[in-house]
Amino acid sequence: MSTFEILRTLCELPGPGGDERRVQEFLRERWSARGFEVSIDGVGNLAAHVGGQGPKLALCAHADEVCLAVRHIDDDGYLWLSSGQRDIEARPSLRSPYFLPLGHPALVITDGEPVPGVFATLTGHILTKAQRDKKELDWNDIWVDVGAPSLGAAEERGIRVGDRVIWSPPTRRVGDLVYAKAMDDRAGLAVLDLFAQRADPRAFAYDVYLVSTVQEELGLIGAASVSRRLGCELAIAVDIGLSGDVPGVDQKDVATRVGAGPILVHKDLYAYDRALIRELERAAAAASIAVQHAVYVIYGSDAGEFVRAGVRAALIAIATRYTHSPFEAVHLGDIDAAGALVERFARGS
């Protein structure tokens, strides 16, 4: 599969926090086919032992995506929502990721087959003046219409309170940019898969594990479990990063941009290992890979949980426009470059 094909496949798989099984099974099949020993723990984290000689190194990215949750099904079959993340008390607004998909496809993740629907709100002629003039939005201003005429009809389709709901737009490629839902963090998983497909453990200076974690968006839950279970000496997370090359962003705040190479994040909510970052820099230079550098103010990743566990950790980020939206955008060249960087690092640069 080409980089675009693997990225599209990963992004279009449903994998909300707490129900990442489809993503994990896809990776289990691909990585088992490479001969790696693959296991899934009780929380749902997937770990593939690639091998190599040296300190134990975890390369990780998270499988879960931003989602909503069904909090109520009314008598007319409409689904009422809340946040599927840890920001459940956050007030929705027109800038909130939860209101961006209005009018766009929804997918309800049930125990059986996912159920399609549409994110809806009151529009046009039916709005009262008070509704048109409403300044503050709340969770009663958005719902999902699955075409069910009643509560019973919705339940017959397998929909239950607690089911996750995700955005379901098509993946689009425009030149070297790819727009899709769930780039956070299927872009990171695509980097890990590129590494997996060309990995030669005999050449590695580390004993490498590939890890697809769960519930990152709910508080780094999966990474906390993995850091204890694997006992790695080093960890590198691959996640999306911020991109300042869009209108309205001051480059003094965010200078990183799509198409300019992987980002080495020095600090976000956590401070990452300086020596490990320098080693990644040397690996990039040896392979003629351009990299960017960043300090993020409001940000966090699985790498932070490894830091909390006392593990030397670093974060490689993929510059991404429109994060936490149904149209997150990355540059294919950045995915390829990040894959080449982690491979060169694993060889001991």
Coordinates of C-alpha atoms in Angstrom, one line a residue:
M1 CA 0.0 0.0 0.0
S2 CA 1.2 3.5 -0.8
T3 CA 1.5 6.1 2.0
F4 CA -1.8 7.7 0.9
E5 CA -3.6 4.3 0.8
I6 CA -2.5 3.3 4.3
L7 CA -3.3 6.7 5.7
R8 CA -6.8 6.7 4.1
T9 CA -7.5 3.2 5.3
L10 CA -6.4 4.0 8.9
C11 CA -8.4 7.3 9.0
E12 CA -11.6 5.8 7.7
L13 CA -11.6 3.0 10.3
P14 CA -13.9 3.8 13.2
G15 CA -12.0 4.0 16.5
P16 CA -13.5 6.2 19.2
G17 CA -12.0 6.3 22.7
G18 CA -13.0 3.1 24.5
D19 CA -13.8 1.2 21.3
E20 CA -10.6 1.1 19.2
R21 CA -11.0 -2.6 18.3
R22 CA -11.3 -2.2 14.5
V23 CA -8.1 -0.2 14.3
Q24 CA -6.2 -2.6 16.5
E25 CA -7.4 -5.7 14.5
F26 CA -6.3 -4.1 11.3
L27 CA -2.8 -3.4 12.7
R28 CA -2.7 -6.9 14.3
E29 CA -3.2 -8.4 10.9
R30 CA -0.6 -6.3 9.1
W31 CA 2.1 -6.5 11.8
S32 CA 1.6 -10.2 12.4
A33 CA 2.1 -10.8 8.7
R34 CA 5.5 -9.2 9.1
G35 CA 6.4 -12.0 11.6
F36 CA 6.2 -9.7 14.7
E37 CA 4.9 -11.1 18.0
V38 CA 1.7 -9.1 18.5
S39 CA -0.4 -8.9 21.7
I40 CA -3.4 -6.9 22.9
D41 CA -3.7 -6.2 26.7
G42 CA -6.8 -5.9 28.8
V43 CA -7.2 -2.2 28.2
G44 CA -6.9 -2.6 24.4
N45 CA -3.3 -1.5 23.7
L46 CA -1.6 -3.4 20.9
A47 CA 2.1 -4.1 21.1
A48 CA 4.2 -5.6 18.4
H49 CA 7.7 -6.9 19.2
V50 CA 9.9 -6.0 16.2
G51 CA 13.2 -7.0 17.9
G52 CA 16.7 -5.8 17.7
Q53 CA 19.7 -5.6 20.0
G54 CA 20.1 -3.0 22.7
P55 CA 17.9 -0.9 25.1
K56 CA 14.2 -1.5 24.9
L57 CA 12.5 1.2 22.8
A58 CA 8.8 1.8 22.4
L59 CA 7.5 3.6 19.3
C60 CA 3.9 4.6 20.0
A61 CA 0.9 6.3 18.5
H62 CA -2.7 6.3 19.6
A63 CA -5.6 4.5 18.0
D64 CA -8.5 6.5 19.4
E65 CA -10.1 9.5 17.7
V66 CA -12.2 12.4 18.9
C67 CA -15.8 11.4 19.4
L68 CA -19.1 12.1 21.0
A69 CA -21.3 9.8 23.1
V70 CA -25.0 9.1 23.0
R71 CA -26.5 10.4 26.3
H72 CA -30.2 10.0 25.4
I73 CA -32.5 8.5 22.7
D74 CA -35.8 10.3 22.5
D75 CA -39.2 8.9 21.6
D76 CA -38.8 10.1 18.0
G77 CA -35.5 8.3 17.5
Y78 CA -33.2 11.3 17.7
L79 CA -29.8 10.8 19.4
W80 CA -28.7 13.4 22.0
L81 CA -25.0 13.8 22.6
S82 CA -22.3 14.7 25.0
S83 CA -18.5 14.9 24.6
G84 CA -16.7 11.6 24.3
Q85 CA -13.5 13.1 25.8
R86 CA -12.5 14.2 29.3
D87 CA -13.8 17.7 28.6
I88 CA -17.4 16.7 29.4
E89 CA -18.1 20.0 31.2
A90 CA -16.9 22.1 28.3
R91 CA -19.5 24.4 26.9
P92 CA -20.1 23.9 23.1
S93 CA -19.7 26.8 20.8
L94 CA -19.6 27.4 17.1
R95 CA -15.8 27.1 17.3
S96 CA -16.1 23.8 19.3
P97 CA -15.1 20.7 17.4
Y98 CA -18.5 19.2 18.3
F99 CA -20.4 21.8 16.2
L100 CA -18.1 21.7 13.2
P101 CA -19.7 18.7 11.5
L102 CA -23.3 20.0 11.4
G103 CA -25.0 18.7 8.3
H104 CA -22.2 16.2 7.7
P105 CA -22.2 12.4 8.0
A106 CA -22.2 10.8 11.4
L107 CA -21.5 7.1 12.3
V108 CA -22.8 5.5 15.5
I109 CA -20.5 2.8 16.7
T110 CA -22.7 0.0 18.1
D111 CA -21.9 -3.6 19.2
G112 CA -22.8 -4.7 15.6
E113 CA -22.5 -2.8 12.4
P114 CA -22.0 1.0 12.6
V115 CA -25.2 3.0 11.9
P116 CA -25.0 6.0 9.6
G117 CA -26.7 9.3 10.3
V118 CA -26.4 13.1 10.0
F119 CA -25.4 15.7 12.6
A120 CA -28.4 18.0 12.8
T121 CA -29.7 21.2 14.3
L122 CA -32.6 23.6 13.8
T123 CA -32.2 25.6 10.6
G124 CA -33.9 28.0 8.3
H125 CA -37.7 28.7 8.4
I126 CA -38.5 26.7 11.5
L127 CA -36.2 28.7 13.8
T128 CA -38.0 31.2 16.1
K129 CA -36.5 34.6 16.6
A130 CA -35.3 33.6 20.1
Q131 CA -33.5 30.6 18.6
R132 CA -31.9 32.6 15.8
D133 CA -30.7 35.2 18.4
K134 CA -29.3 32.6 20.8
K135 CA -25.7 33.5 21.7
E136 CA -24.6 30.6 23.8
L137 CA -25.0 27.0 22.5
D138 CA -25.5 23.9 24.6
W139 CA -25.8 20.1 24.1
N140 CA -29.5 20.5 23.3
D141 CA -28.6 22.4 20.1
I142 CA -27.1 19.4 18.3
W143 CA -28.3 15.8 17.7
V144 CA -27.9 12.9 15.3
D145 CA -30.7 11.9 12.9
V146 CA -30.4 8.3 11.9
G147 CA -33.7 8.1 10.1
A148 CA -35.3 6.1 12.9
P149 CA -39.0 7.0 13.5
S150 CA -39.0 6.0 17.1
L151 CA -37.0 5.0 20.2
G152 CA -37.8 1.4 19.4
A153 CA -36.6 1.7 15.8
A154 CA -33.3 3.1 16.9
E155 CA -32.8 0.3 19.4
E156 CA -33.6 -2.3 16.8
R157 CA -30.6 -1.0 14.9
G158 CA -28.5 -1.7 17.9
I159 CA -28.1 1.9 19.2
R160 CA -27.8 2.2 22.9
V161 CA -27.0 5.0 25.4
G162 CA -23.3 5.2 25.7
D163 CA -22.5 4.3 22.1
R164 CA -19.8 6.5 20.6
V165 CA -20.5 8.7 17.6
I166 CA -17.8 9.8 15.2
W167 CA -17.5 12.1 12.1
S168 CA -17.7 10.1 8.9
P169 CA -16.5 12.3 6.0
P170 CA -14.7 10.9 2.9
T171 CA -10.9 11.2 2.8
R172 CA -9.8 13.7 0.2
R173 CA -6.4 14.2 -1.4
V174 CA -5.5 17.6 -2.9
G175 CA -2.0 17.5 -4.3
D176 CA 0.2 16.3 -1.4
L177 CA -2.3 17.3 1.3
V178 CA -4.7 14.8 2.7
Y179 CA -7.9 15.9 4.5
A180 CA -9.7 13.4 6.7
K181 CA -11.1 12.8 10.2
A182 CA -8.9 11.0 12.7
M183 CA -5.5 12.2 11.5
D184 CA -5.1 12.5 15.3
D185 CA -3.6 10.0 15.5
R186 CA -3.9 7.8 12.5
A187 CA -1.1 9.9 11.0
G188 CA 1.1 8.6 13.8
L189 CA 0.0 5.0 13.2
A190 CA 0.7 5.4 9.5
V191 CA 4.3 6.4 10.4
L192 CA 4.6 3.3 12.6
D193 CA 3.2 1.1 9.8
L194 CA 5.7 2.5 7.3
F195 CA 8.4 1.6 9.8
A196 CA 6.9 -1.9 10.3
Q197 CA 6.8 -2.7 6.6
R198 CA 10.5 -2.0 6.0
A199 CA 11.9 -2.9 9.5
D200 CA 15.1 -5.1 9.6
P201 CA 15.6 -5.9 13.3
R202 CA 19.1 -7.2 12.5
A203 CA 20.2 -3.7 11.8
F204 CA 18.6 -2.1 14.9
A205 CA 20.6 -0.7 17.9
Y206 CA 17.4 -1.0 20.0
D207 CA 15.0 -3.8 21.0
V208 CA 12.0 -2.2 19.3
Y209 CA 8.3 -2.4 20.2
L210 CA 5.5 -0.8 18.1
V211 CA 2.6 0.3 20.3
S212 CA -0.9 1.4 19.3
T213 CA -2.3 2.9 22.5
V214 CA -6.0 3.5 23.4
Q215 CA -7.9 6.3 25.2
E216 CA -5.3 9.0 24.7
E217 CA -8.0 11.6 24.3
L218 CA -9.5 10.6 27.6
G219 CA -6.3 11.2 29.6
L220 CA -3.4 9.1 28.2
I221 CA -5.0 6.0 29.7
G222 CA -3.5 3.4 27.4
A223 CA 0.0 4.9 27.6
A224 CA -0.1 4.7 31.4
S225 CA -0.7 1.0 31.2
V226 CA 1.9 0.4 28.5
S227 CA 4.7 2.2 30.3
R228 CA 4.3 -0.1 33.3
R229 CA 3.9 -3.3 31.3
L230 CA 6.7 -3.1 28.7
G231 CA 9.3 -1.6 31.0
C232 CA 11.0 0.3 28.1
E233 CA 14.1 2.4 28.7
L234 CA 13.2 4.8 25.9
A235 CA 9.9 5.9 24.3
I236 CA 9.2 8.0 21.2
A237 CA 5.6 9.0 20.6
V238 CA 4.4 10.0 17.1
D239 CA 1.4 12.3 17.1
I240 CA -0.1 15.2 15.3
G241 CA 1.4 18.7 15.9
L242 CA 0.2 22.2 15.3
S243 CA 0.5 24.0 12.0
G244 CA 0.7 27.8 12.0
D245 CA 0.4 28.2 8.2
V246 CA -3.3 29.1 8.3
P247 CA -5.0 32.5 8.4
G248 CA -5.4 34.0 11.9
V249 CA -2.3 32.3 13.5
D250 CA 0.7 34.4 14.6
Q251 CA 3.9 32.6 13.6
K252 CA 5.4 33.8 16.9
D253 CA 2.9 31.5 18.5
V254 CA 3.1 28.6 16.1
A255 CA 5.9 28.6 13.5
T256 CA 5.6 24.9 12.4
R257 CA 4.0 24.2 9.1
V258 CA 2.8 21.3 6.9
G259 CA 5.3 20.0 4.3
A260 CA 8.4 21.2 6.2
G261 CA 9.3 17.9 7.9
P262 CA 8.7 16.2 11.2
I263 CA 8.5 18.3 14.3
L264 CA 10.7 17.6 17.3
V265 CA 8.7 18.9 20.3
H266 CA 10.9 20.1 23.1
K267 CA 8.1 20.8 25.6
D268 CA 4.3 20.9 25.9
L269 CA 2.6 20.0 29.1
Y270 CA 5.8 17.9 29.7
A271 CA 9.5 18.5 29.1
Y272 CA 11.0 15.9 26.9
D273 CA 14.5 14.3 27.1
R274 CA 17.0 16.8 25.7
A275 CA 19.6 14.1 24.9
L276 CA 17.1 12.0 23.1
I277 CA 16.0 15.0 21.1
R278 CA 19.6 15.6 20.1
E279 CA 19.9 12.0 19.0
L280 CA 16.9 12.4 16.8
E281 CA 18.4 15.5 15.3
R282 CA 21.6 13.6 14.5
A283 CA 19.6 10.8 12.9
A284 CA 17.7 13.4 10.8
A285 CA 21.0 15.1 9.7
A286 CA 22.6 11.7 8.8
A287 CA 19.6 10.9 6.6
S288 CA 19.2 14.4 5.2
I289 CA 15.7 14.8 6.7
A290 CA 14.6 18.3 7.4
V291 CA 13.0 18.7 10.8
Q292 CA 11.2 21.5 12.6
H293 CA 11.3 22.4 16.3
A294 CA 8.5 23.4 18.6
V295 CA 7.4 24.3 22.1
Y296 CA 3.6 24.0 22.5
V297 CA 1.7 25.7 25.3
I298 CA -1.6 23.8 25.3
Y299 CA -0.8 20.2 24.2
G300 CA 0.0 16.8 25.5
S301 CA 0.7 13.3 24.2
D302 CA 1.4 9.7 25.2
A303 CA 5.1 10.7 25.5
G304 CA 4.1 12.6 28.6
E305 CA 2.9 9.5 30.4
F306 CA 6.2 7.8 29.7
V307 CA 7.9 10.8 31.3
R308 CA 5.7 10.4 34.4
A309 CA 6.8 6.8 34.5
G310 CA 10.5 7.8 34.6
V311 CA 11.2 6.8 31.0
R312 CA 13.4 8.9 28.7
A313 CA 10.9 10.1 26.1
A314 CA 10.5 12.3 23.0
L315 CA 7.7 13.4 20.8
I316 CA 7.8 13.5 17.0
A317 CA 4.9 15.5 15.6
I318 CA 3.3 15.7 12.2
A319 CA 2.2 19.2 11.4
T320 CA -1.5 19.2 11.0
R321 CA -4.0 21.9 10.0
Y322 CA -7.5 22.1 11.5
T323 CA -6.9 19.7 14.4
H324 CA -9.8 18.1 16.2
S325 CA -12.1 18.6 13.2
P326 CA -13.6 16.4 10.5
F327 CA -11.1 17.9 8.0
E328 CA -7.7 17.5 9.6
A329 CA -4.9 18.0 7.0
V330 CA -1.4 16.6 6.7
H331 CA 1.3 16.5 4.0
L332 CA 2.2 13.1 2.7
G333 CA 5.9 14.1 2.6
D334 CA 5.9 14.7 6.4
I335 CA 4.5 11.1 6.9
D336 CA 7.2 9.6 4.8
A337 CA 9.9 11.7 6.4
A338 CA 8.8 10.8 9.9
G339 CA 8.9 7.1 9.0
A340 CA 12.4 7.5 7.6
L341 CA 13.5 9.3 10.8
V342 CA 12.3 6.7 13.2
E343 CA 13.9 4.0 11.1
R344 CA 17.3 5.8 11.0
F345 CA 17.1 6.4 14.7
A346 CA 16.4 2.7 15.4
R347 CA 19.6 1.9 13.5
G348 CA 21.6 4.0 15.9
S349 CA 21.9 6.8 13.3

